[in-house]
mmCIF file with all atom_site columns, C-alpha atoms and ligand atoms in Angstrom:
data_model
loop_
_atom_site.group_PDB
_atom_site.id
_atom_site.type_symbol
_atom_site.label_atom_id
_atom_site.label_alt_id
_atom_site.label_comp_id
_atom_site.label_asym_id
_atom_site.label_entity_id
_atom_site.label_seq_id
_atom_site.pdbx_PDB_ins_code
_atom_site.Cartn_x
_atom_site.Cartn_y
_atom_site.Cartn_z
_atom_site.occupancy
_atom_site.B_iso_or_equiv
_atom_site.pdbx_formal_charge
_atom_site.auth_seq_id
_atom_site.auth_comp_id
_atom_site.auth_asym_id
_atom_site.auth_atom_id
_atom_site.pdbx_PDB_model_num
ATOM   1   C CA . MET A 1 1   ? 5.849   18.218 16.192  1.00 98.00 ? 17  MET A CA 1
ATOM   2   C CA . LYS A 1 2   ? 5.453   18.838 12.484  1.00 98.00 ? 18  LYS A CA 1
ATOM   3   C CA . ILE A 1 3   ? 2.399   17.215 10.930  1.00 98.00 ? 19  ILE A CA 1
ATOM   4   C CA . PHE A 1 4   ? 2.617   15.985 7.369   1.00 98.00 ? 20  PHE A CA 1
ATOM   5   C CA . LEU A 1 5   ? -0.362  14.742 5.394   1.00 98.00 ? 21  LEU A CA 1
ATOM   6   C CA . ASP A 1 6   ? 0.279   11.291 3.926   1.00 98.00 ? 22  ASP A CA 1
ATOM   7   C CA . THR A 1 7   ? -1.608  11.593 0.657   1.00 98.00 ? 23  THR A CA 1
ATOM   8   C CA . ALA A 1 8   ? -1.410  12.769 -2.948  1.00 97.00 ? 24  ALA A CA 1
ATOM   9   C CA . ASP A 1 9   ? -5.063  13.860 -2.913  1.00 97.00 ? 25  ASP A CA 1
ATOM   10  C CA . ILE A 1 10  ? -4.868  17.569 -3.738  1.00 97.00 ? 26  ILE A CA 1
ATOM   11  C CA . ASP A 1 11  ? -8.358  18.311 -2.362  1.00 97.00 ? 27  ASP A CA 1
ATOM   12  C CA . GLU A 1 12  ? -7.454  16.817 1.008   1.00 98.00 ? 28  GLU A CA 1
ATOM   13  C CA . ILE A 1 13  ? -4.130  18.675 0.996   1.00 98.00 ? 29  ILE A CA 1
ATOM   14  C CA . ARG A 1 14  ? -5.890  21.973 0.226   1.00 98.00 ? 30  ARG A CA 1
ATOM   15  C CA . ARG A 1 15  ? -8.488  21.362 2.953   1.00 98.00 ? 31  ARG A CA 1
ATOM   16  C CA . ALA A 1 16  ? -5.826  20.737 5.622   1.00 98.00 ? 32  ALA A CA 1
ATOM   17  C CA . ALA A 1 17  ? -3.440  23.450 4.406   1.00 98.00 ? 33  ALA A CA 1
ATOM   18  C CA . GLU A 1 18  ? -6.157  26.118 4.385   1.00 98.00 ? 34  GLU A CA 1
ATOM   19  C CA . ALA A 1 19  ? -6.894  25.347 8.034   1.00 98.00 ? 35  ALA A CA 1
ATOM   20  C CA . GLY A 1 20  ? -3.171  25.604 8.827   1.00 97.00 ? 36  GLY A CA 1
ATOM   21  C CA . LEU A 1 21  ? -3.124  22.031 10.150  1.00 98.00 ? 37  LEU A CA 1
ATOM   22  C CA . ILE A 1 22  ? -0.185  20.668 8.174   1.00 98.00 ? 38  ILE A CA 1
ATOM   23  C CA . ASP A 1 23  ? 3.498   21.488 7.788   1.00 98.00 ? 39  ASP A CA 1
ATOM   24  C CA . GLY A 1 24  ? 4.101   19.394 4.687   1.00 98.00 ? 40  GLY A CA 1
ATOM   25  C CA . VAL A 1 25  ? 3.070   16.362 2.656   1.00 98.00 ? 41  VAL A CA 1
ATOM   26  C CA . THR A 1 26  ? 4.452   12.886 2.104   1.00 98.00 ? 42  THR A CA 1
ATOM   27  C CA . THR A 1 27  ? 3.623   10.755 -0.911  1.00 98.00 ? 43  THR A CA 1
ATOM   28  C CA . ASN A 1 28  ? 4.710   7.343  -2.084  1.00 97.00 ? 44  ASN A CA 1
ATOM   29  C CA . PRO A 1 29  ? 4.060   5.345  -5.270  1.00 97.00 ? 45  PRO A CA 1
ATOM   30  C CA . SER A 1 30  ? 1.002   3.645  -3.716  1.00 96.00 ? 46  SER A CA 1
ATOM   31  C CA . LEU A 1 31  ? -0.521  6.994  -2.727  1.00 97.00 ? 47  LEU A CA 1
ATOM   32  C CA . MET A 1 32  ? 0.186   8.351  -6.221  1.00 96.00 ? 48  MET A CA 1
ATOM   33  C CA . ALA A 1 33  ? -1.542  5.287  -7.700  1.00 95.00 ? 49  ALA A CA 1
ATOM   34  C CA . LYS A 1 34  ? -4.589  5.915  -5.464  1.00 95.00 ? 50  LYS A CA 1
ATOM   35  C CA . VAL A 1 35  ? -5.279  9.287  -7.082  1.00 93.00 ? 51  VAL A CA 1
ATOM   36  C CA . GLY A 1 36  ? -5.117  7.673  -10.525 1.00 81.00 ? 52  GLY A CA 1
ATOM   37  C CA . GLY A 1 37  ? -3.126  8.161  -13.673 1.00 81.00 ? 53  GLY A CA 1
ATOM   38  C CA . ASP A 1 38  ? -5.105  11.084 -15.094 1.00 83.00 ? 54  ASP A CA 1
ATOM   39  C CA . ARG A 1 39  ? -2.575  13.612 -13.906 1.00 89.00 ? 55  ARG A CA 1
ATOM   40  C CA . ASP A 1 40  ? 1.039   13.939 -14.912 1.00 95.00 ? 56  ASP A CA 1
ATOM   41  C CA . PRO A 1 41  ? 3.069   13.179 -11.738 1.00 96.00 ? 57  PRO A CA 1
ATOM   42  C CA . THR A 1 42  ? 5.333   16.207 -12.214 1.00 96.00 ? 58  THR A CA 1
ATOM   43  C CA . GLU A 1 43  ? 2.324   18.521 -12.469 1.00 96.00 ? 59  GLU A CA 1
ATOM   44  C CA . LEU A 1 44  ? 0.726   16.932 -9.428  1.00 96.00 ? 60  LEU A CA 1
ATOM   45  C CA . PHE A 1 45  ? 3.902   17.371 -7.356  1.00 98.00 ? 61  PHE A CA 1
ATOM   46  C CA . LEU A 1 46  ? 4.066   21.023 -8.448  1.00 97.00 ? 62  LEU A CA 1
ATOM   47  C CA . ASP A 1 47  ? 0.425   21.533 -7.523  1.00 97.00 ? 63  ASP A CA 1
ATOM   48  C CA . ILE A 1 48  ? 1.039   20.006 -4.078  1.00 98.00 ? 64  ILE A CA 1
ATOM   49  C CA . CYS A 1 49  ? 4.128   22.199 -3.552  1.00 98.00 ? 65  CYS A CA 1
ATOM   50  C CA . GLU A 1 50  ? 2.134   25.312 -4.410  1.00 98.00 ? 66  GLU A CA 1
ATOM   51  C CA . THR A 1 51  ? -0.650  24.280 -2.019  1.00 98.00 ? 67  THR A CA 1
ATOM   52  C CA . VAL A 1 52  ? 1.386   23.550 1.095   1.00 98.00 ? 68  VAL A CA 1
ATOM   53  C CA . ASP A 1 53  ? 4.194   25.718 2.416   1.00 95.00 ? 69  ASP A CA 1
ATOM   54  C CA . GLY A 1 54  ? 6.574   22.995 3.571   1.00 98.00 ? 70  GLY A CA 1
ATOM   55  C CA . PRO A 1 55  ? 8.428   19.841 2.588   1.00 98.00 ? 71  PRO A CA 1
ATOM   56  C CA . VAL A 1 56  ? 6.748   17.580 0.023   1.00 98.00 ? 72  VAL A CA 1
ATOM   57  C CA . SER A 1 57  ? 8.218   14.082 -0.233  1.00 98.00 ? 73  SER A CA 1
ATOM   58  C CA . ALA A 1 58  ? 8.351   12.626 -3.753  1.00 98.00 ? 74  ALA A CA 1
ATOM   59  C CA . GLU A 1 59  ? 9.606   9.056  -4.047  1.00 98.00 ? 75  GLU A CA 1
ATOM   60  C CA . VAL A 1 60  ? 11.935  7.636  -6.683  1.00 98.00 ? 76  VAL A CA 1
ATOM   61  C CA . ILE A 1 61  ? 10.998  4.372  -8.357  1.00 98.00 ? 77  ILE A CA 1
ATOM   62  C CA . ALA A 1 62  ? 14.448  3.299  -9.596  1.00 98.00 ? 78  ALA A CA 1
ATOM   63  C CA . ILE A 1 63  ? 16.120  0.590  -7.542  1.00 97.00 ? 79  ILE A CA 1
ATOM   64  C CA . ASP A 1 64  ? 19.733  1.278  -8.502  1.00 98.00 ? 80  ASP A CA 1
ATOM   65  C CA . ALA A 1 65  ? 21.676  4.220  -7.055  1.00 98.00 ? 81  ALA A CA 1
ATOM   66  C CA . GLU A 1 66  ? 22.357  5.881  -10.417 1.00 98.00 ? 82  GLU A CA 1
ATOM   67  C CA . GLY A 1 67  ? 18.699  5.727  -11.375 1.00 98.00 ? 83  GLY A CA 1
ATOM   68  C CA . MET A 1 68  ? 17.630  7.112  -7.993  1.00 98.00 ? 84  MET A CA 1
ATOM   69  C CA . ILE A 1 69  ? 20.136  9.970  -8.261  1.00 98.00 ? 85  ILE A CA 1
ATOM   70  C CA . GLU A 1 70  ? 18.921  10.813 -11.760 1.00 98.00 ? 86  GLU A CA 1
ATOM   71  C CA . GLN A 1 71  ? 15.220  10.676 -10.817 1.00 98.00 ? 87  GLN A CA 1
ATOM   72  C CA . GLY A 1 72  ? 15.850  12.481 -7.523  1.00 98.00 ? 88  GLY A CA 1
ATOM   73  C CA . GLY A 1 73  ? 17.749  15.273 -9.276  1.00 98.00 ? 89  GLY A CA 1
ATOM   74  C CA . ARG A 1 74  ? 14.877  15.738 -11.737 1.00 98.00 ? 90  ARG A CA 1
ATOM   75  C CA . LEU A 1 75  ? 12.177  15.674 -9.060  1.00 98.00 ? 91  LEU A CA 1
ATOM   76  C CA . ALA A 1 76  ? 14.092  18.181 -6.929  1.00 98.00 ? 92  ALA A CA 1
ATOM   77  C CA . LYS A 1 77  ? 14.009  20.678 -9.794  1.00 98.00 ? 93  LYS A CA 1
ATOM   78  C CA . ILE A 1 78  ? 10.183  20.780 -9.695  1.00 98.00 ? 94  ILE A CA 1
ATOM   79  C CA . HIS A 1 79  ? 10.078  23.043 -6.624  1.00 98.00 ? 95  HIS A CA 1
ATOM   80  C CA . ASP A 1 80  ? 12.199  24.030 -3.603  1.00 98.00 ? 96  ASP A CA 1
ATOM   81  C CA . ASN A 1 81  ? 9.730   22.215 -1.308  1.00 98.00 ? 97  ASN A CA 1
ATOM   82  C CA . ILE A 1 82  ? 10.499  18.816 -2.836  1.00 98.00 ? 98  ILE A CA 1
ATOM   83  C CA . VAL A 1 83  ? 12.234  16.269 -0.595  1.00 98.00 ? 99  VAL A CA 1
ATOM   84  C CA . ILE A 1 84  ? 13.421  13.107 -2.316  1.00 98.00 ? 100 ILE A CA 1
ATOM   85  C CA . LYS A 1 85  ? 12.258  9.843  -0.825  1.00 98.00 ? 101 LYS A CA 1
ATOM   86  C CA . VAL A 1 86  ? 14.521  6.830  -1.294  1.00 98.00 ? 102 VAL A CA 1
ATOM   87  C CA . PRO A 1 87  ? 14.133  3.312  0.118   1.00 98.00 ? 103 PRO A CA 1
ATOM   88  C CA . LEU A 1 88  ? 16.386  2.067  2.895   1.00 98.00 ? 104 LEU A CA 1
ATOM   89  C CA . THR A 1 89  ? 18.555  -0.169 0.729   1.00 98.00 ? 105 THR A CA 1
ATOM   90  C CA . GLU A 1 90  ? 22.279  0.035  0.056   1.00 98.00 ? 106 GLU A CA 1
ATOM   91  C CA . ALA A 1 91  ? 21.499  1.723  -3.270  1.00 98.00 ? 107 ALA A CA 1
ATOM   92  C CA . GLY A 1 92  ? 19.087  4.075  -1.501  1.00 98.00 ? 108 GLY A CA 1
ATOM   93  C CA . LEU A 1 93  ? 21.750  5.138  0.989   1.00 98.00 ? 109 LEU A CA 1
ATOM   94  C CA . ARG A 1 94  ? 24.286  5.712  -1.808  1.00 98.00 ? 110 ARG A CA 1
ATOM   95  C CA . ALA A 1 95  ? 21.737  7.886  -3.571  1.00 98.00 ? 111 ALA A CA 1
ATOM   96  C CA . CYS A 1 96  ? 20.968  9.648  -0.281  1.00 98.00 ? 112 CYS A CA 1
ATOM   97  C CA . ARG A 1 97  ? 24.643  10.550 0.175   1.00 98.00 ? 113 ARG A CA 1
ATOM   98  C CA . SER A 1 98  ? 24.980  11.799 -3.376  1.00 98.00 ? 114 SER A CA 1
ATOM   99  C CA . LEU A 1 99  ? 21.741  13.821 -3.385  1.00 98.00 ? 115 LEU A CA 1
ATOM   100 C CA . SER A 1 100 ? 22.434  15.374 0.006   1.00 98.00 ? 116 SER A CA 1
ATOM   101 C CA . ASN A 1 101 ? 25.972  16.277 -1.091  1.00 98.00 ? 117 ASN A CA 1
ATOM   102 C CA . ASP A 1 102 ? 24.231  18.209 -3.877  1.00 98.00 ? 118 ASP A CA 1
ATOM   103 C CA . GLY A 1 103 ? 22.121  20.068 -1.308  1.00 98.00 ? 119 GLY A CA 1
ATOM   104 C CA . ILE A 1 104 ? 18.947  18.045 -1.946  1.00 98.00 ? 120 ILE A CA 1
ATOM   105 C CA . ARG A 1 105 ? 17.003  16.984 1.161   1.00 98.00 ? 121 ARG A CA 1
ATOM   106 C CA . VAL A 1 106 ? 16.358  13.240 1.366   1.00 98.00 ? 122 VAL A CA 1
ATOM   107 C CA . ASN A 1 107 ? 13.705  11.284 3.275   1.00 98.00 ? 123 ASN A CA 1
ATOM   108 C CA . VAL A 1 108 ? 14.853  7.679  3.730   1.00 98.00 ? 124 VAL A CA 1
ATOM   109 C CA . THR A 1 109 ? 11.760  5.509  3.831   1.00 98.00 ? 125 THR A CA 1
ATOM   110 C CA . LEU A 1 110 ? 10.792  1.920  4.696   1.00 98.00 ? 126 LEU A CA 1
ATOM   111 C CA . CYS A 1 111 ? 12.811  1.975  7.923   1.00 98.00 ? 127 CYS A CA 1
ATOM   112 C CA . PHE A 1 112 ? 12.110  -0.914 10.279  1.00 98.00 ? 128 PHE A CA 1
ATOM   113 C CA . SER A 1 113 ? 15.135  -1.045 12.614  1.00 98.00 ? 129 SER A CA 1
ATOM   114 C CA . PRO A 1 114 ? 17.280  1.296  14.726  1.00 98.00 ? 130 PRO A CA 1
ATOM   115 C CA . THR A 1 115 ? 20.464  0.305  12.888  1.00 98.00 ? 131 THR A CA 1
ATOM   116 C CA . GLN A 1 116 ? 18.841  1.207  9.567   1.00 98.00 ? 132 GLN A CA 1
ATOM   117 C CA . ALA A 1 117 ? 17.962  4.608  11.035  1.00 98.00 ? 133 ALA A CA 1
ATOM   118 C CA . HIS A 1 118 ? 21.542  5.116  12.214  1.00 98.00 ? 134 HIS A CA 1
ATOM   119 C CA . LEU A 1 119 ? 22.965  4.309  8.774   1.00 98.00 ? 135 LEU A CA 1
ATOM   120 C CA . ALA A 1 120 ? 20.463  6.584  7.030   1.00 98.00 ? 136 ALA A CA 1
ATOM   121 C CA . ALA A 1 121 ? 21.670  9.443  9.228   1.00 98.00 ? 137 ALA A CA 1
ATOM   122 C CA . LYS A 1 122 ? 25.288  8.595  8.303   1.00 98.00 ? 138 LYS A CA 1
ATOM   123 C CA . ALA A 1 123 ? 24.281  8.819  4.645   1.00 98.00 ? 139 ALA A CA 1
ATOM   124 C CA . GLY A 1 124 ? 23.019  12.358 5.193   1.00 98.00 ? 140 GLY A CA 1
ATOM   125 C CA . ALA A 1 125 ? 19.256  11.800 5.444   1.00 98.00 ? 141 ALA A CA 1
ATOM   126 C CA . ALA A 1 126 ? 17.273  14.910 6.353   1.00 98.00 ? 142 ALA A CA 1
ATOM   127 C CA . TYR A 1 127 ? 14.391  12.651 7.472   1.00 98.00 ? 143 TYR A CA 1
ATOM   128 C CA . ILE A 1 128 ? 14.090  9.014  8.493   1.00 98.00 ? 144 ILE A CA 1
ATOM   129 C CA . SER A 1 129 ? 10.677  7.366  8.092   1.00 98.00 ? 145 SER A CA 1
ATOM   130 C CA . PRO A 1 130 ? 10.102  4.433  10.479  1.00 98.00 ? 146 PRO A CA 1
ATOM   131 C CA . PHE A 1 131 ? 6.820   2.661  9.640   1.00 98.00 ? 147 PHE A CA 1
ATOM   132 C CA . ILE A 1 132 ? 4.942   2.146  12.901  1.00 98.00 ? 148 ILE A CA 1
ATOM   133 C CA . GLY A 1 133 ? 1.759   0.489  11.603  1.00 98.00 ? 149 GLY A CA 1
ATOM   134 C CA . ARG A 1 134 ? 3.508   -1.970 9.334   1.00 98.00 ? 150 ARG A CA 1
ATOM   135 C CA . ILE A 1 135 ? 5.668   -3.207 12.235  1.00 98.00 ? 151 ILE A CA 1
ATOM   136 C CA . GLU A 1 136 ? 2.502   -3.759 14.248  1.00 97.00 ? 152 GLU A CA 1
ATOM   137 C CA . ASP A 1 137 ? 0.960   -5.572 11.259  1.00 98.00 ? 153 ASP A CA 1
ATOM   138 C CA . ILE A 1 138 ? 3.500   -8.337 11.948  1.00 98.00 ? 154 ILE A CA 1
ATOM   139 C CA . SER A 1 139 ? 3.076   -8.164 15.744  1.00 97.00 ? 155 SER A CA 1
ATOM   140 C CA . GLY A 1 140 ? 6.103   -5.942 16.396  1.00 97.00 ? 156 GLY A CA 1
ATOM   141 C CA . ASP A 1 141 ? 6.300   -2.808 18.548  1.00 97.00 ? 157 ASP A CA 1
ATOM   142 C CA . GLY A 1 142 ? 6.329   0.228  16.287  1.00 98.00 ? 158 GLY A CA 1
ATOM   143 C CA . MET A 1 143 ? 6.534   2.766  19.106  1.00 98.00 ? 159 MET A CA 1
ATOM   144 C CA . GLU A 1 144 ? 9.541   1.005  20.619  1.00 98.00 ? 160 GLU A CA 1
ATOM   145 C CA . LEU A 1 145 ? 11.351  1.602  17.326  1.00 98.00 ? 161 LEU A CA 1
ATOM   146 C CA . ILE A 1 146 ? 10.555  5.331  17.483  1.00 98.00 ? 162 ILE A CA 1
ATOM   147 C CA . SER A 1 147 ? 11.874  5.455  21.089  1.00 98.00 ? 163 SER A CA 1
ATOM   148 C CA . GLN A 1 148 ? 15.075  3.653  20.164  1.00 98.00 ? 164 GLN A CA 1
ATOM   149 C CA . ILE A 1 149 ? 15.771  5.941  17.216  1.00 98.00 ? 165 ILE A CA 1
ATOM   150 C CA . ARG A 1 150 ? 15.036  9.009  19.390  1.00 98.00 ? 166 ARG A CA 1
ATOM   151 C CA . MET A 1 151 ? 17.557  7.776  21.961  1.00 98.00 ? 167 MET A CA 1
ATOM   152 C CA . ILE A 1 152 ? 20.224  6.965  19.367  1.00 98.00 ? 168 ILE A CA 1
ATOM   153 C CA . TYR A 1 153 ? 19.867  10.306 17.597  1.00 98.00 ? 169 TYR A CA 1
ATOM   154 C CA . ASP A 1 154 ? 19.958  12.173 20.926  1.00 98.00 ? 170 ASP A CA 1
ATOM   155 C CA . ASN A 1 155 ? 22.995  10.172 22.141  1.00 98.00 ? 171 ASN A CA 1
ATOM   156 C CA . TYR A 1 156 ? 25.017  11.263 19.141  1.00 98.00 ? 172 TYR A CA 1
ATOM   157 C CA . ASP A 1 157 ? 23.488  14.680 18.411  1.00 98.00 ? 173 ASP A CA 1
ATOM   158 C CA . ILE A 1 158 ? 22.216  13.436 15.066  1.00 98.00 ? 174 ILE A CA 1
ATOM   159 C CA . GLU A 1 159 ? 20.168  16.089 13.279  1.00 98.00 ? 175 GLU A CA 1
ATOM   160 C CA . THR A 1 160 ? 18.192  13.765 10.976  1.00 98.00 ? 176 THR A CA 1
ATOM   161 C CA . GLU A 1 161 ? 14.522  14.321 11.764  1.00 98.00 ? 177 GLU A CA 1
ATOM   162 C CA . ILE A 1 162 ? 12.430  11.353 12.877  1.00 98.00 ? 178 ILE A CA 1
ATOM   163 C CA . LEU A 1 163 ? 9.338   11.266 10.686  1.00 98.00 ? 179 LEU A CA 1
ATOM   164 C CA . ALA A 1 164 ? 6.968   8.773  12.298  1.00 98.00 ? 180 ALA A CA 1
ATOM   165 C CA . ALA A 1 165 ? 5.168   7.127  9.374   1.00 98.00 ? 181 ALA A CA 1
ATOM   166 C CA . SER A 1 166 ? 2.480   4.506  8.845   1.00 98.00 ? 182 SER A CA 1
ATOM   167 C CA . ILE A 1 167 ? 0.444   6.161  11.595  1.00 98.00 ? 183 ILE A CA 1
ATOM   168 C CA . ARG A 1 168 ? -2.925  4.419  11.615  1.00 98.00 ? 184 ARG A CA 1
ATOM   169 C CA . HIS A 1 169 ? -4.819  5.887  14.591  1.00 97.00 ? 185 HIS A CA 1
ATOM   170 C CA . PRO A 1 170 ? -4.718  8.724  17.154  1.00 97.00 ? 186 PRO A CA 1
ATOM   171 C CA . GLN A 1 171 ? -2.896  6.678  19.820  1.00 97.00 ? 187 GLN A CA 1
ATOM   172 C CA . HIS A 1 172 ? 0.065   6.309  17.443  1.00 98.00 ? 188 HIS A CA 1
ATOM   173 C CA . MET A 1 173 ? 0.145   10.090 17.246  1.00 98.00 ? 189 MET A CA 1
ATOM   174 C CA . VAL A 1 174 ? -0.092  10.552 21.030  1.00 98.00 ? 190 VAL A CA 1
ATOM   175 C CA . GLN A 1 175 ? 2.785   8.127  21.567  1.00 98.00 ? 191 GLN A CA 1
ATOM   176 C CA . ALA A 1 176 ? 4.918   9.730  18.852  1.00 98.00 ? 192 ALA A CA 1
ATOM   177 C CA . LEU A 1 177 ? 4.305   13.158 20.439  1.00 98.00 ? 193 LEU A CA 1
ATOM   178 C CA . LEU A 1 178 ? 5.288   11.875 23.889  1.00 98.00 ? 194 LEU A CA 1
ATOM   179 C CA . ILE A 1 179 ? 8.439   10.172 22.604  1.00 98.00 ? 195 ILE A CA 1
ATOM   180 C CA . GLY A 1 180 ? 9.484   13.329 20.788  1.00 98.00 ? 196 GLY A CA 1
ATOM   181 C CA . ALA A 1 181 ? 9.392   12.331 17.122  1.00 98.00 ? 197 ALA A CA 1
ATOM   182 C CA . ASP A 1 182 ? 10.160  15.440 15.069  1.00 98.00 ? 198 ASP A CA 1
ATOM   183 C CA . CYS A 1 183 ? 7.360   14.865 12.563  1.00 98.00 ? 199 CYS A CA 1
ATOM   184 C CA . GLY A 1 184 ? 4.452   12.530 12.029  1.00 98.00 ? 200 GLY A CA 1
ATOM   185 C CA . THR A 1 185 ? 2.801   11.746 8.724   1.00 98.00 ? 201 THR A CA 1
ATOM   186 C CA . LEU A 1 186 ? -0.785  10.639 8.762   1.00 97.00 ? 202 LEU A CA 1
ATOM   187 C CA . PRO A 1 187 ? -3.636  10.016 6.356   1.00 98.00 ? 203 PRO A CA 1
ATOM   188 C CA . PRO A 1 188 ? -6.453  12.611 6.229   1.00 98.00 ? 204 PRO A CA 1
ATOM   189 C CA . LYS A 1 189 ? -8.834  10.305 8.125   1.00 98.00 ? 205 LYS A CA 1
ATOM   190 C CA . VAL A 1 190 ? -6.488  10.141 11.129  1.00 98.00 ? 206 VAL A CA 1
ATOM   191 C CA . LEU A 1 191 ? -5.814  13.904 11.007  1.00 98.00 ? 207 LEU A CA 1
ATOM   192 C CA . TYR A 1 192 ? -9.510  14.646 11.550  1.00 98.00 ? 208 TYR A CA 1
ATOM   193 C CA . GLN A 1 193 ? -9.827  11.905 14.172  1.00 98.00 ? 209 GLN A CA 1
ATOM   194 C CA . LEU A 1 194 ? -7.249  13.872 16.185  1.00 98.00 ? 210 LEU A CA 1
ATOM   195 C CA . LEU A 1 195 ? -9.593  16.809 16.596  1.00 97.00 ? 211 LEU A CA 1
ATOM   196 C CA . LYS A 1 196 ? -12.797 14.908 17.333  1.00 97.00 ? 212 LYS A CA 1
ATOM   197 C CA . HIS A 1 197 ? -14.049 14.572 20.911  1.00 97.00 ? 213 HIS A CA 1
ATOM   198 C CA . PRO A 1 198 ? -17.577 13.559 21.927  1.00 97.00 ? 214 PRO A CA 1
ATOM   199 C CA . LEU A 1 199 ? -17.555 16.016 24.856  1.00 98.00 ? 215 LEU A CA 1
ATOM   200 C CA . THR A 1 200 ? -16.786 18.859 22.431  1.00 98.00 ? 216 THR A CA 1
ATOM   201 C CA . ASP A 1 201 ? -19.783 17.869 20.303  1.00 98.00 ? 217 ASP A CA 1
ATOM   202 C CA . ARG A 1 202 ? -22.037 17.432 23.332  1.00 98.00 ? 218 ARG A CA 1
ATOM   203 C CA . GLY A 1 203 ? -20.860 20.716 24.861  1.00 98.00 ? 219 GLY A CA 1
ATOM   204 C CA . LEU A 1 204 ? -21.499 22.596 21.627  1.00 98.00 ? 220 LEU A CA 1
ATOM   205 C CA . ASP A 1 205 ? -24.981 21.102 21.295  1.00 98.00 ? 221 ASP A CA 1
ATOM   206 C CA . GLY A 1 206 ? -25.731 22.298 24.839  1.00 98.00 ? 222 GLY A CA 1
ATOM   207 C CA . PHE A 1 207 ? -24.412 25.829 24.201  1.00 98.00 ? 223 PHE A CA 1
ATOM   208 C CA . LEU A 1 208 ? -26.443 26.141 21.007  1.00 98.00 ? 224 LEU A CA 1
ATOM   209 C CA . ALA A 1 209 ? -29.621 24.819 22.658  1.00 97.00 ? 225 ALA A CA 1
ATOM   210 C CA . ASP A 1 210 ? -29.233 27.297 25.540  1.00 97.00 ? 226 ASP A CA 1
ATOM   211 C CA . TRP A 1 211 ? -28.663 30.175 23.141  1.00 97.00 ? 227 TRP A CA 1
ATOM   212 C CA . LYS A 1 212 ? -31.747 29.182 21.167  1.00 96.00 ? 228 LYS A CA 1
ATOM   213 C CA . SER A 1 213 ? -33.818 29.439 24.369  1.00 97.00 ? 229 SER A CA 1
ATOM   214 C CA . LEU A 1 214 ? -32.858 33.146 24.495  1.00 96.00 ? 230 LEU A CA 1
ATOM   215 C CA . GLY A 1 215 ? -34.839 33.711 21.334  1.00 95.00 ? 231 GLY A CA 1
ATOM   216 C CA . ARG A 1 216 ? -32.256 36.277 20.161  1.00 95.00 ? 232 ARG A CA 1
ATOM   217 C CA . ASP A 1 217 ? -29.946 36.510 17.141  1.00 94.00 ? 233 ASP A CA 1
ATOM   218 C CA . LEU A 1 218 ? -26.254 37.368 17.385  1.00 94.00 ? 234 LEU A CA 1
HETATM 219 O O1 . G3P B 2 .   ? 4.018   7.119  3.555   1.00 85.88 ? 316 G3P B O1 1
HETATM 220 C C1 . G3P B 2 .   ? 4.400   5.925  4.082   1.00 85.88 ? 316 G3P B C1 1
HETATM 221 C C2 . G3P B 2 .   ? 3.533   5.362  5.174   1.00 85.88 ? 316 G3P B C2 1
HETATM 222 O O2 . G3P B 2 .   ? 2.981   6.365  5.969   1.00 85.88 ? 316 G3P B O2 1
HETATM 223 C C3 . G3P B 2 .   ? 2.578   4.322  4.718   1.00 85.88 ? 316 G3P B C3 1
HETATM 224 O O3 . G3P B 2 .   ? 1.621   3.980  5.668   1.00 85.88 ? 316 G3P B O3 1
HETATM 225 O O4 . G3P B 2 .   ? -0.461  2.815  6.325   1.00 85.88 ? 316 G3P B O4 1
HETATM 226 O O5 . G3P B 2 .   ? 0.601   2.313  4.084   1.00 85.88 ? 316 G3P B O5 1
HETATM 227 O O6 . G3P B 2 .   ? 1.654   1.533  6.196   1.00 85.88 ? 316 G3P B O6 1
HETATM 228 P P1 . G3P B 2 .   ? 0.812   2.565  5.551   1.00 85.88 ? 316 G3P B P1 1
#
């Protein structure tokens, strides 16, 4: 499964990319706002694209199809890694069709139902982003949505990649891996939670203590 980092924080992106832990980055307007307005968004997207060797989702902020197509076309020119993120609205799907006809990869975001995911694929989406955590925020079953989309896409040989989004904790990741989501996007905190295990820490402490008892250097 491809792992994307869900952040616009360039230091976090560099940290994960240098360790070879991530295959790409996803951003959204809220994540852009979190890193503050000091940086020009175009420069920040370019910086991210030069830091990670993989798809970098940049989201449009227009709500009409024409505006999304215009913004998406401009964003796509920043770097070959850019993937245009559009919301799952009728206008978003129109923009998705137009941008993908022009050879621009589109990530359709804010997906909350299997029928939405099916229509996004029809509109030529390269990625569909179902939001697991936000469904659970309103007592729904986010993983069931991922399973249903997996089944639908497999039934009809749909190539759109399932990008499990709004991943909030390691169990979301385990479930998405087991279901067979193509990609998962997660915040830096969750990425590092995935590698932590108390037995690893305890085992390492024991190894180091035993080595120390040797009284030798390596
Ligand atoms: O990038 C979109 C998605 O991952 C947002 O997650 O935690 O804000 O629901 P969250």
